[in-house]
PDB file of C-alpha atoms in Angstrom:
ATOM      1  CA  MET A  24     -30.218  34.439 -43.564  1.00  0.00           C
ATOM      2  CA  GLU A  25     -30.215  31.829 -46.608  1.00  0.00           C
ATOM      3  CA  GLU A  26     -31.841  28.401 -45.355  1.00  0.00           C
ATOM      4  CA  THR A  27     -29.822  25.562 -45.359  1.00  0.00           C
ATOM      5  CA  VAL A  28     -30.535  22.271 -47.374  1.00  0.00           C
ATOM      6  CA  LYS A  29     -31.044  20.599 -43.823  1.00  0.00           C
ATOM      7  CA  GLU A  30     -33.745  23.230 -42.937  1.00  0.00           C
ATOM      8  CA  ARG A  31     -35.437  22.912 -46.366  1.00  0.00           C
ATOM      9  CA  LEU A  32     -35.533  19.078 -45.821  1.00  0.00           C
ATOM     10  CA  LYS A  33     -36.885  19.241 -42.195  1.00  0.00           C
ATOM     11  CA  ARG A  34     -39.574  21.716 -43.661  1.00  0.00           C
ATOM     12  CA  PHE A  35     -40.563  18.985 -46.286  1.00  0.00           C
ATOM     13  CA  ILE A  36     -40.761  16.364 -43.887  1.00  0.00           C
ATOM     14  CA  LYS A  37     -42.722  18.239 -41.509  1.00  0.00           C
ATOM     15  CA  ALA A  38     -45.026  19.694 -44.458  1.00  0.00           C
ATOM     16  CA  GLU A  39     -45.261  15.804 -45.379  1.00  0.00           C
ATOM     17  CA  GLY A  40     -46.369  14.994 -41.751  1.00  0.00           C
ATOM     18  CA  ILE A  41     -43.911  12.189 -40.947  1.00  0.00           C
ATOM     19  CA  SER A  42     -41.434  12.052 -38.640  1.00  0.00           C
ATOM     20  CA  GLU A  43     -37.841  12.264 -39.408  1.00  0.00           C
ATOM     21  CA  ARG A  44     -37.283   8.621 -38.295  1.00  0.00           C
ATOM     22  CA  GLU A  45     -40.172   7.458 -41.231  1.00  0.00           C
ATOM     23  CA  PHE A  46     -38.315   9.727 -43.532  1.00  0.00           C
ATOM     24  CA  CYS A  47     -35.262   8.028 -42.942  1.00  0.00           C
ATOM     25  CA  ARG A  48     -36.676   4.895 -43.001  1.00  0.00           C
ATOM     26  CA  ARG A  49     -38.277   5.465 -46.658  1.00  0.00           C
ATOM     27  CA  VAL A  50     -35.045   6.600 -48.087  1.00  0.00           C
ATOM     28  CA  GLY A  51     -32.871   4.258 -46.631  1.00  0.00           C
ATOM     29  CA  VAL A  52     -30.768   5.910 -44.397  1.00  0.00           C
ATOM     30  CA  GLY A  53     -29.834   5.907 -40.719  1.00  0.00           C
ATOM     31  CA  SER A  54     -32.017   7.445 -37.898  1.00  0.00           C
ATOM     32  CA  ALA A  55     -29.204  10.776 -37.462  1.00  0.00           C
ATOM     33  CA  TYR A  56     -29.003  11.065 -41.143  1.00  0.00           C
ATOM     34  CA  ILE A  57     -30.944  14.637 -41.147  1.00  0.00           C
ATOM     35  CA  GLN A  58     -28.961  15.793 -38.110  1.00  0.00           C
ATOM     36  CA  SER A  59     -25.606  14.686 -39.868  1.00  0.00           C
ATOM     37  CA  ILE A  60     -26.286  17.090 -43.166  1.00  0.00           C
ATOM     38  CA  ARG A  61     -23.425  19.195 -42.829  1.00  0.00           C
ATOM     39  CA  LYS A  62     -23.571  21.233 -46.139  1.00  0.00           C
ATOM     40  CA  SER A  63     -25.321  18.988 -49.029  1.00  0.00           C
ATOM     41  CA  ILE A  64     -26.885  15.918 -49.690  1.00  0.00           C
ATOM     42  CA  MET A  65     -24.813  12.876 -51.357  1.00  0.00           C
ATOM     43  CA  PRO A  66     -26.058  11.932 -55.076  1.00  0.00           C
ATOM     44  CA  ASP A  67     -27.109   8.659 -54.215  1.00  0.00           C
ATOM     45  CA  THR A  68     -29.326   9.692 -51.199  1.00  0.00           C
ATOM     46  CA  LEU A  69     -30.628  12.941 -53.199  1.00  0.00           C
ATOM     47  CA  GLN A  70     -31.501   9.879 -55.902  1.00  0.00           C
ATOM     48  CA  GLN A  71     -33.516   7.831 -53.381  1.00  0.00           C
ATOM     49  CA  ILE A  72     -35.359  11.042 -52.353  1.00  0.00           C
ATOM     50  CA  THR A  73     -36.317  12.073 -55.123  1.00  0.00           C
ATOM     51  CA  ILE A  74     -37.570   8.017 -55.829  1.00  0.00           C
ATOM     52  CA  GLN A  75     -39.374   7.964 -52.639  1.00  0.00           C
ATOM     53  CA  PHE A  76     -40.824  11.593 -52.860  1.00  0.00           C
ATOM     54  CA  PRO A  77     -41.313  12.381 -56.734  1.00  0.00           C
ATOM     55  CA  HIS A  78     -43.558  15.560 -55.534  1.00  0.00           C
ATOM     56  CA  LEU A  79     -40.674  16.867 -53.853  1.00  0.00           C
ATOM     57  CA  ASN A  80     -38.703  19.733 -55.745  1.00  0.00           C
ATOM     58  CA  PRO A  81     -34.797  18.869 -56.022  1.00  0.00           C
ATOM     59  CA  ILE A  82     -34.274  22.174 -56.999  1.00  0.00           C
ATOM     60  CA  TRP A  83     -36.002  23.933 -53.990  1.00  0.00           C
ATOM     61  CA  LEU A  84     -34.264  21.036 -52.001  1.00  0.00           C
ATOM     62  CA  MET A  85     -30.832  21.456 -53.134  1.00  0.00           C
ATOM     63  CA  LEU A  86     -30.552  25.372 -53.953  1.00  0.00           C
ATOM     64  CA  GLY A  87     -33.824  26.951 -52.212  1.00  0.00           C
ATOM     65  CA  ASP A  88     -35.161  28.086 -55.782  1.00  0.00           C
ATOM     66  CA  GLY A  89     -38.767  27.452 -56.984  1.00  0.00           C
ATOM     67  CA  ASP A  90     -41.346  25.462 -54.684  1.00  0.00           C
ATOM     68  CA  MET A  91     -41.513  22.722 -52.318  1.00  0.00           C
ATOM     69  CA  TYR A  92     -43.465  20.475 -54.606  1.00  0.00           C
ATOM     70  CA  GLN A  93     -43.593  19.632 -58.047  1.00  0.00           C
ATOM     71  CA  PRO A  94     -46.097  21.409 -60.504  1.00  0.00           C
ATOM     72  CA  GLU A  95     -49.088  18.920 -60.482  1.00  0.00           C
ATOM     73  CA  GLU A  96     -48.664  18.511 -64.469  1.00  0.00           C
ATOM     74  CA  GLU A  97     -44.898  17.146 -63.931  1.00  0.00           C
ATOM     75  CA  LYS A  98     -44.621  13.217 -62.772  1.00  0.00           C
ATOM     76  CA  LYS A  99     -40.504  13.716 -63.213  1.00  0.00           C
ATOM     77  CA  PRO A 100     -38.179  16.287 -61.881  1.00  0.00           C
ATOM     78  CA  GLU A 101     -37.716  19.086 -64.559  1.00  0.00           C
ATOM     79  CA  VAL A 102     -34.008  18.506 -63.712  1.00  0.00           C
ATOM     80  CA  ALA A 103     -32.086  15.539 -63.068  1.00  0.00           C
ATOM     81  CA  PRO A 104     -30.484  15.665 -59.594  1.00  0.00           C
ATOM     82  CA  SER A 105     -27.204  15.131 -61.835  1.00  0.00           C
ATOM     83  CA  GLU A 106     -27.601  18.409 -63.778  1.00  0.00           C
ATOM     84  CA  VAL A 107     -28.024  19.882 -59.819  1.00  0.00           C
ATOM     85  CA  LEU A 108     -25.095  18.506 -58.694  1.00  0.00           C
ATOM     86  CA  LEU A 109     -23.462  19.659 -62.176  1.00  0.00           C
ATOM     87  CA  LYS A 110     -24.657  23.223 -61.056  1.00  0.00           C
ATOM     88  CA  LEU A 111     -23.748  23.216 -57.246  1.00  0.00           C
ATOM     89  CA  LEU A 112     -20.122  21.748 -58.690  1.00  0.00           C
ATOM     90  CA  ASP A 113     -20.079  24.814 -61.222  1.00  0.00           C
ATOM     91  CA  ASP A 114     -20.969  27.540 -58.298  1.00  0.00           C
ATOM     92  CA  ALA A 115     -18.376  25.721 -55.866  1.00  0.00           C
ATOM     93  CA  GLN A 116     -15.451  26.197 -58.912  1.00  0.00           C
ATOM     94  CA  ASN A 117     -16.650  29.596 -59.417  1.00  0.00           C
ATOM     95  CA  GLU A 118     -16.166  30.717 -55.733  1.00  0.00           C
ATOM     96  CA  LYS A 119     -12.908  28.815 -55.316  1.00  0.00           C
ATOM     97  CA  ALA A 120     -11.726  30.858 -58.564  1.00  0.00           C
ATOM     98  CA  ARG A 121     -13.223  34.135 -56.688  1.00  0.00           C
ATOM     99  CA  LEU A 122     -11.566  33.207 -53.735  1.00  0.00           C
ATOM    100  CA  LEU A 123      -8.294  32.341 -55.183  1.00  0.00           C
ATOM    101  CA  SER A 124      -8.216  35.723 -56.855  1.00  0.00           C
ATOM    102  CA  ILE A 125      -8.613  37.624 -53.309  1.00  0.00           C
ATOM    103  CA  ILE A 126      -5.848  35.715 -51.674  1.00  0.00           C
ATOM    104  CA  GLU A 127      -3.585  36.374 -54.490  1.00  0.00           C
ATOM    105  CA  SER A 128      -4.272  40.033 -54.359  1.00  0.00           C
ATOM    106  CA  GLN A 129      -4.066  39.763 -50.620  1.00  0.00           C
ATOM    107  CA  GLN A 130      -0.627  38.199 -50.717  1.00  0.00           C
ATOM    108  CA  ARG A 131       0.850  40.907 -53.327  1.00  0.00           C
ATOM    109  CA  THR A 132      -0.370  43.601 -50.319  1.00  0.00           C
ATOM    110  CA  ILE A 133       1.789  41.733 -48.071  1.00  0.00           C
ATOM    111  CA  GLU A 134       4.811  41.368 -50.264  1.00  0.00           C
ATOM    112  CA  ARG A 135       4.507  45.598 -50.874  1.00  0.00           C
ATOM    113  CA  LEU A 136       3.823  46.021 -46.979  1.00  0.00           C
ATOM    114  CA  THR A 137       6.559  43.810 -46.245  1.00  0.00           C
ATOM    115  CA  GLU A 138       9.059  45.650 -49.006  1.00  0.00           C
ATOM    116  CA  LEU A 139       7.900  49.128 -47.949  1.00  0.00           C
ATOM    117  CA  THR A 140       8.487  47.743 -43.780  1.00  0.00           C
ATOM    118  CA  LYS A 141      12.092  47.053 -44.661  1.00  0.00           C
ATOM    119  CA  LYS A 142      12.788  50.148 -46.648  1.00  0.00           C
ATOM    120  CA  ALA A 143      11.482  52.211 -43.563  1.00  0.00           C
ATOM    121  CA  ASP A 144      13.670  50.074 -41.306  1.00  0.00           C
ATOM    122  CA  VAL A 145      16.710  50.874 -43.496  1.00  0.00           C
ATOM    123  CA  HIS A 146      15.650  54.754 -43.431  1.00  0.00           C
ATOM    124  CA  ARG A 147      15.403  54.644 -39.488  1.00  0.00           C
ATOM    125  CA  ALA A 148      18.549  52.849 -39.157  1.00  0.00           C
ATOM    126  CA  ASP A 149      20.345  55.534 -41.907  1.00  0.00           C
ATOM    127  CA  ASP A 150      18.638  58.397 -39.552  1.00  0.00           C
ATOM    128  CA  ALA A 151      19.742  56.912 -36.287  1.00  0.00           C
ATOM    129  CA  THR A 152      23.397  56.396 -37.528  1.00  0.00           C
ATOM    130  CA  SER A 153      23.231  59.751 -38.849  1.00  0.00           C
ATOM    131  CA  ALA A 154      22.054  61.411 -35.660  1.00  0.00           C
ATOM    132  CA  ALA A 155      24.636  59.536 -33.555  1.00  0.00           C
ATOM    133  CA  VAL A 156      27.955  60.851 -35.951  1.00  0.00           C
ATOM    134  CA  GLY A 157      26.501  64.270 -36.135  1.00  0.00           C
TER     135      GLY A 157
END
């Protein structure tokens, strides 16, 4: 199972040797922030994290790609947080399109099955009428 953003953030905090409370204080969020993360991190919070912890690789944090830490020679993130968010948005739109396609296909199947069921009901009714008459 793939690690979540929350799990990666907790792993980073542990690797830094600081408490979650200290991390939240430095970033400027409430002490329950980490526990409240559901799917992702809001852009303004991600920006504060990259400012306070410039050695953290934001691509790893958000997507799980690459290493936890930036290479030593880099002082700034290779990809700006806004680019990460654009990639995440693009991925979400692609997933939405895929799911809509599945839903449309299933809707067509339901319509075909409903039509076949109606025809079968008519056929059974005709057979019952023929049997009653004959």
